XYZ file of N, CA and C in Angstrom:
477
model
N 149.965 136.340 128.624
C 150.347 135.295 127.693
C 150.087 133.920 128.296
N 150.486 133.776 129.567
C 150.281 132.490 130.227
C 148.790 132.184 130.356
N 147.977 133.198 130.681
C 146.535 133.019 130.802
C 145.926 132.596 129.456
N 146.349 133.205 128.356
C 145.845 132.855 127.028
C 146.200 131.413 126.676
N 147.375 130.983 127.037
C 147.811 129.608 126.769
C 146.960 128.608 127.559
N 146.661 128.916 128.811
C 145.836 128.034 129.645
C 144.422 127.950 129.084
N 143.859 129.091 128.667
C 142.512 129.106 128.096
C 142.475 128.298 126.799
N 143.479 128.446 125.937
C 143.534 127.698 124.679
C 143.660 126.202 124.951
N 144.490 125.822 125.917
C 144.659 124.405 126.249
C 143.366 123.825 126.806
N 142.669 124.565 127.660
C 141.406 124.094 128.217
C 140.360 123.940 127.112
N 140.317 124.885 126.178
C 139.384 124.791 125.054
C 139.669 123.586 124.191
N 140.931 123.321 123.908
C 141.302 122.155 123.104
C 140.928 120.861 123.816
N 141.119 120.821 125.126
C 140.765 119.641 125.907
C 139.251 119.401 125.868
N 138.474 120.463 125.978
C 137.021 120.321 125.890
C 136.583 119.795 124.532
N 137.200 120.269 123.459
C 136.869 119.781 122.121
C 137.163 118.298 121.974
N 138.256 117.839 122.578
C 138.612 116.418 122.497
C 137.622 115.540 123.245
N 136.961 116.097 124.250
C 136.034 115.304 125.062
C 134.636 115.240 124.462
N 134.316 116.067 123.476
C 132.991 116.056 122.861
C 132.814 114.816 121.995
N 131.616 114.192 122.047
C 131.377 113.044 121.161
C 131.326 113.505 119.712
N 131.884 112.690 118.850
C 131.927 113.024 117.433
C 131.135 111.970 116.668
N 130.180 112.410 115.887
C 129.414 111.485 115.051
C 130.245 111.137 113.830
N 130.168 109.893 113.367
C 130.906 109.517 112.168
C 130.444 110.355 110.965
N 131.364 110.610 110.065
C 131.028 111.362 108.866
C 129.998 110.577 108.066
N 128.946 111.230 107.641
C 127.926 110.578 106.836
C 126.858 109.865 107.637
N 126.948 109.874 108.964
C 125.937 109.199 109.767
C 124.613 109.944 109.660
N 123.530 109.198 109.669
C 122.200 109.797 109.619
C 121.469 109.495 110.917
N 120.579 110.374 111.342
C 119.775 110.059 112.527
C 118.758 108.978 112.183
N 118.295 108.215 113.167
C 117.270 107.206 112.895
C 116.013 107.848 112.293
N 115.504 107.234 111.228
C 114.307 107.724 110.552
C 113.295 106.592 110.437
N 112.035 106.938 110.560
C 110.965 105.954 110.486
C 110.816 105.361 109.097
N 110.458 104.080 109.074
C 110.213 103.399 107.805
C 109.032 102.454 107.979
N 108.244 102.342 106.928
C 107.102 101.428 106.859
C 107.307 100.594 105.594
N 107.351 99.273 105.747
C 107.601 98.375 104.611
C 106.462 97.375 104.524
N 105.965 97.176 103.301
C 104.917 96.184 103.056
C 105.446 95.137 102.089
N 105.266 93.855 102.465
C 105.791 92.743 101.667
C 104.725 91.657 101.520
N 104.049 91.578 100.368
C 103.184 90.427 100.130
C 104.070 89.247 99.723
N 104.205 88.291 100.616
C 105.153 87.194 100.419
C 104.447 85.945 99.921
N 104.857 85.450 98.766
C 104.313 84.224 98.198
C 105.101 83.044 98.743
N 104.386 82.059 99.235
C 105.006 80.854 99.772
C 104.905 79.761 98.718
N 106.036 79.363 98.124
C 105.970 78.342 97.076
C 105.519 76.991 97.634
N 104.900 76.151 96.796
C 104.386 74.856 97.270
C 105.463 73.959 97.873
N 106.696 74.109 97.439
C 107.756 73.239 97.945
C 108.381 73.769 99.230
N 107.856 74.848 99.803
C 108.397 75.402 101.036
C 109.390 76.512 100.762
N 110.128 76.930 101.803
C 111.063 78.055 101.633
C 112.036 77.795 100.501
N 112.582 78.784 99.821
C 112.480 80.201 100.178
C 111.215 80.849 99.630
N 110.743 81.835 100.365
C 109.609 82.610 99.876
C 110.146 83.853 99.168
N 109.301 84.485 98.406
C 109.737 85.643 97.637
C 108.570 86.601 97.464
N 108.885 87.831 97.104
C 107.839 88.809 96.840
C 108.420 90.196 96.706
N 107.638 91.112 96.153
C 108.074 92.497 96.040
C 107.926 93.201 97.393
N 108.556 94.363 97.531
C 108.315 95.175 98.718
C 108.131 96.620 98.304
N 107.416 97.349 99.145
C 107.225 98.793 98.978
C 107.509 99.440 100.320
N 108.374 100.461 100.320
C 108.749 101.166 101.548
C 108.305 102.617 101.457
N 107.976 103.182 102.608
C 107.574 104.583 102.669
C 107.991 105.146 104.020
N 107.854 106.454 104.157
C 108.160 107.111 105.415
C 109.371 108.014 105.316
N 109.745 108.641 106.433
C 110.867 109.587 106.444
C 112.184 109.005 105.932
N 112.461 107.717 106.183
C 113.716 107.117 105.711
C 113.763 107.070 104.190
N 112.636 106.818 103.550
C 112.571 106.815 102.088
C 112.660 108.252 101.572
N 111.925 109.169 102.206
C 111.950 110.578 101.802
C 113.356 111.165 101.886
N 114.149 110.720 102.877
C 115.509 111.229 103.074
C 116.544 110.513 102.204
N 116.130 109.495 101.439
C 117.061 108.766 100.582
C 117.888 107.729 101.314
N 117.511 107.386 102.546
C 118.221 106.362 103.310
C 117.865 104.984 102.797
N 116.630 104.822 102.345
C 116.152 103.532 101.858
C 115.390 103.734 100.549
N 115.503 102.757 99.669
C 114.777 102.818 98.392
C 113.293 102.550 98.609
N 112.450 102.997 97.690
C 111.011 102.818 97.863
C 110.464 101.456 97.431
N 111.253 100.667 96.684
C 110.697 99.394 96.207
C 111.797 98.441 95.757
N 111.393 97.179 95.602
C 112.314 96.152 95.140
C 111.718 94.780 95.354
N 112.584 93.786 95.472
C 112.162 92.400 95.648
C 112.808 91.805 96.884
N 112.173 90.761 97.415
C 112.712 90.042 98.570
C 112.807 88.556 98.256
N 113.700 87.904 98.988
C 113.777 86.441 98.966
C 114.347 85.995 100.307
N 113.835 84.878 100.824
C 114.365 84.323 102.065
C 115.665 83.596 101.754
N 116.727 83.944 102.484
C 118.013 83.276 102.280
C 118.332 82.293 103.402
N 117.538 82.325 104.481
C 117.707 81.380 105.580
C 116.377 81.274 106.316
N 116.037 80.080 106.747
C 114.823 79.902 107.532
C 114.919 78.708 108.447
N 114.383 78.857 109.648
C 114.377 77.766 110.622
C 113.075 77.851 111.411
N 112.382 76.724 111.547
C 111.125 76.673 112.283
C 111.326 75.843 113.541
N 110.796 76.347 114.656
C 110.826 75.589 115.906
C 109.518 75.838 116.632
N 109.142 74.921 117.489
C 107.924 75.155 118.246
C 107.168 73.905 118.572
N 105.940 74.104 118.917
C 105.103 73.062 119.471
C 104.349 72.281 118.400
N 104.196 71.015 118.643
C 103.348 70.158 117.817
C 101.933 70.115 118.393
N 101.705 70.753 119.530
C 100.430 70.676 120.240
C 99.456 71.783 119.848
N 99.755 72.532 118.815
C 98.839 73.568 118.376
C 98.927 74.876 119.135
N 99.969 75.053 119.962
C 100.090 76.298 120.729
C 100.905 77.354 120.000
N 101.392 77.038 118.843
C 102.153 78.004 118.061
C 103.567 77.547 117.790
N 104.279 78.348 117.010
C 105.663 78.036 116.702
C 106.414 79.317 116.367
N 107.726 79.188 116.300
C 108.612 80.312 116.011
C 109.314 80.068 114.683
N 109.573 81.148 113.974
C 110.335 81.073 112.734
C 111.443 82.115 112.810
N 112.646 81.696 112.513
C 113.761 82.618 112.357
C 114.078 82.683 110.868
N 114.075 83.894 110.310
C 114.324 84.090 108.886
C 115.377 85.148 108.678
N 116.101 85.016 107.585
C 116.896 86.117 107.069
C 116.390 86.357 105.662
N 115.917 87.574 105.442
C 115.301 87.953 104.175
C 116.199 88.989 103.503
N 116.472 88.790 102.221
C 117.268 89.737 101.442
C 116.325 90.671 100.692
N 116.535 91.975 100.856
C 115.790 93.014 100.148
C 116.709 93.590 99.086
N 116.323 93.518 97.826
C 117.114 94.059 96.722
C 116.344 95.219 96.100
N 116.974 96.392 96.091
C 116.309 97.603 95.603
C 116.333 97.668 94.084
N 115.199 98.101 93.501
C 115.138 98.245 92.054
C 115.196 99.714 91.628
N 115.483 100.593 92.587
C 115.645 102.019 92.285
C 116.671 102.605 93.266
N 117.039 103.848 93.056
C 118.067 104.459 93.903
C 117.551 104.681 95.310
N 118.393 104.565 96.323
C 119.767 104.094 96.228
C 119.822 102.575 96.009
N 120.688 102.154 95.085
C 120.784 100.746 94.712
C 121.605 99.951 95.729
N 121.314 98.679 95.820
C 122.026 97.768 96.705
C 121.031 96.794 97.301
N 121.503 96.050 98.298
C 120.594 95.158 99.010
C 120.951 95.150 100.485
N 119.995 94.681 101.282
C 120.232 94.581 102.715
C 119.540 93.334 103.238
N 120.081 92.802 104.325
C 119.562 91.584 104.950
C 118.835 91.952 106.237
N 117.675 91.342 106.426
C 116.876 91.589 107.621
C 116.614 90.252 108.303
N 116.915 90.200 109.594
C 116.621 89.008 110.394
C 115.254 89.204 111.042
N 114.382 88.210 110.876
C 113.050 88.249 111.471
C 112.932 87.152 112.522
N 112.402 87.496 113.676
C 112.059 86.548 114.733
C 110.532 86.545 114.783
N 109.925 85.513 114.204
C 108.478 85.465 114.029
C 107.856 84.523 115.060
N 106.729 84.941 115.616
C 105.939 84.085 116.500
C 104.550 83.946 115.874
N 104.163 82.702 115.600
C 102.846 82.434 115.041
C 102.080 81.582 116.048
N 100.944 82.082 116.488
C 100.096 81.345 117.412
C 98.648 81.757 117.191
N 97.763 81.388 118.131
C 96.351 81.698 117.965
C 96.088 83.196 117.930
N 97.015 84.022 118.385
C 96.857 85.477 118.352
C 97.253 86.067 117.003
N 97.945 85.287 116.169
C 98.359 85.775 114.855
C 99.833 85.593 114.605
N 100.344 86.420 113.714
C 101.727 86.355 113.236
C 102.374 87.701 113.549
N 103.268 87.716 114.555
C 103.967 88.926 114.950
C 105.468 88.680 114.896
N 106.230 89.740 114.600
C 107.676 89.550 114.514
C 108.439 90.812 114.895
N 109.689 90.581 115.281
C 110.680 91.642 115.451
C 111.633 91.521 114.278
N 112.174 92.641 113.816
C 113.125 92.598 112.713
C 114.323 93.485 113.018
N 115.478 93.082 112.452
C 116.730 93.804 112.621
C 117.526 93.714 111.329
N 118.060 94.838 110.875
C 118.966 94.830 109.719
C 120.292 94.225 110.181
N 120.775 93.195 109.466
C 122.003 92.510 109.872
C 123.130 92.606 108.849
N 122.917 93.289 107.742
C 123.984 93.439 106.757
C 123.456 94.084 105.499
N 124.394 94.421 104.621
C 123.993 95.023 103.370
C 125.162 95.233 102.441
N 124.850 95.636 101.211
C 125.890 95.934 100.228
C 125.473 97.168 99.433
N 126.410 97.711 98.679
C 126.130 98.916 97.912
C 125.802 100.062 98.859
N 124.729 100.762 98.591
C 124.320 101.905 99.418
C 123.927 101.489 100.831
N 123.749 100.198 101.080
C 123.265 99.713 102.369
C 124.337 99.010 103.191
N 125.595 99.191 102.813
C 126.690 98.541 103.539
C 126.696 98.915 105.017
N 126.334 100.151 105.340
C 126.336 100.615 106.725
C 124.936 100.894 107.262
N 123.923 100.228 106.689
C 122.547 100.411 107.150
C 122.336 99.642 108.451
N 121.677 100.286 109.388
C 121.303 99.665 110.661
C 119.853 100.027 110.935
N 119.157 99.189 111.680
C 117.793 99.503 112.055
C 117.068 98.296 112.608
N 115.886 98.564 113.146
C 115.081 97.489 113.720
C 113.657 97.979 113.913
N 112.779 97.037 114.240
C 111.396 97.386 114.488
C 110.549 96.159 114.748
N 109.253 96.356 114.605
C 108.283 95.286 114.830
C 107.428 95.123 113.587
N 106.776 93.978 113.494
C 105.930 93.742 112.339
C 104.808 92.780 112.644
N 103.924 92.680 111.655
C 102.795 91.773 111.765
C 102.559 91.150 110.397
N 102.183 89.880 110.391
C 101.825 89.185 109.163
C 100.314 89.052 109.087
N 99.748 89.501 107.992
C 98.298 89.475 107.827
C 97.915 88.455 106.760
N 97.017 87.529 107.077
C 96.603 86.509 106.099
C 95.537 87.058 105.149
N 95.903 88.102 104.403
C 94.919 88.777 103.554
C 95.097 88.514 102.073
N 96.081 87.709 101.700
C 96.326 87.550 100.269
C 96.291 86.084 99.823
N 95.532 85.258 100.498
C 95.372 83.877 100.053
C 96.062 82.871 100.947
N 95.842 81.584 100.642
C 96.427 80.513 101.445
C 97.926 80.379 101.266
N 98.435 80.753 100.099
C 99.869 80.601 99.835
C 100.593 81.941 99.919
N 100.033 82.865 100.704
C 100.616 84.201 100.769
C 100.330 84.817 102.134
N 101.251 85.649 102.601
C 101.048 86.432 103.817
C 101.492 87.864 103.518
N 100.757 88.831 104.030
C 101.070 90.241 103.803
C 101.774 90.755 105.052
N 103.113 90.918 104.976
C 103.906 91.370 106.118
C 104.020 92.887 106.120
N 103.845 93.472 107.303
C 103.961 94.913 107.486
C 105.036 95.166 108.543
N 106.087 95.886 108.139
C 107.215 96.214 109.016
C 107.122 97.692 109.386
N 107.335 98.027 110.648
C 107.454 99.411 111.087
C 108.655 99.510 112.009
N 109.456 100.544 111.828
C 110.635 100.718 112.668
C 111.437 101.927 112.241
N 112.716 101.905 112.588
C 113.621 103.009 112.251
C 114.920 102.450 111.690
N 115.489 103.190 110.729
C 116.766 102.816 110.131
C 117.664 104.050 110.069
N 118.965 103.791 109.950
C 119.935 104.870 109.793
C 121.195 104.313 109.153
N 122.000 105.195 108.616
C 123.290 104.841 108.011
C 124.384 105.324 108.950
N 125.323 104.443 109.281
C 126.496 104.843 110.100
C 127.624 105.265 109.195
């Protein structure tokens, strides 16, 4: 009897020491997002549709399409032609399930090598209240003088 009690207590102690994932948490899944962003003549905010694909969309973690708008922007950098930095917060609003919106912070570097950025999900609402993720991106000048085609690649998950 005493041996059974010790074994049960040791088993319970081991269970308490195991890491527990939050209920509803998803593993990180890859996502690819394309955003042709129109730059209005009067400056920010910019806007445009987005299309997402990849395992995160297939798993229902992220919607496949919607619209974007810049909700914050700050430019800093050189006047000497060596490039500059842009910090943006872009709101993505889904037009299909799962519905909601999420905010992405972009740290953009534009110089003679091009337009490259890091991105991080910093908030959300609706289905995206607990969305987290990050990745890298590139801006391609393929859609005209008043437009840039941004391509995001990274991973997202729901906590």
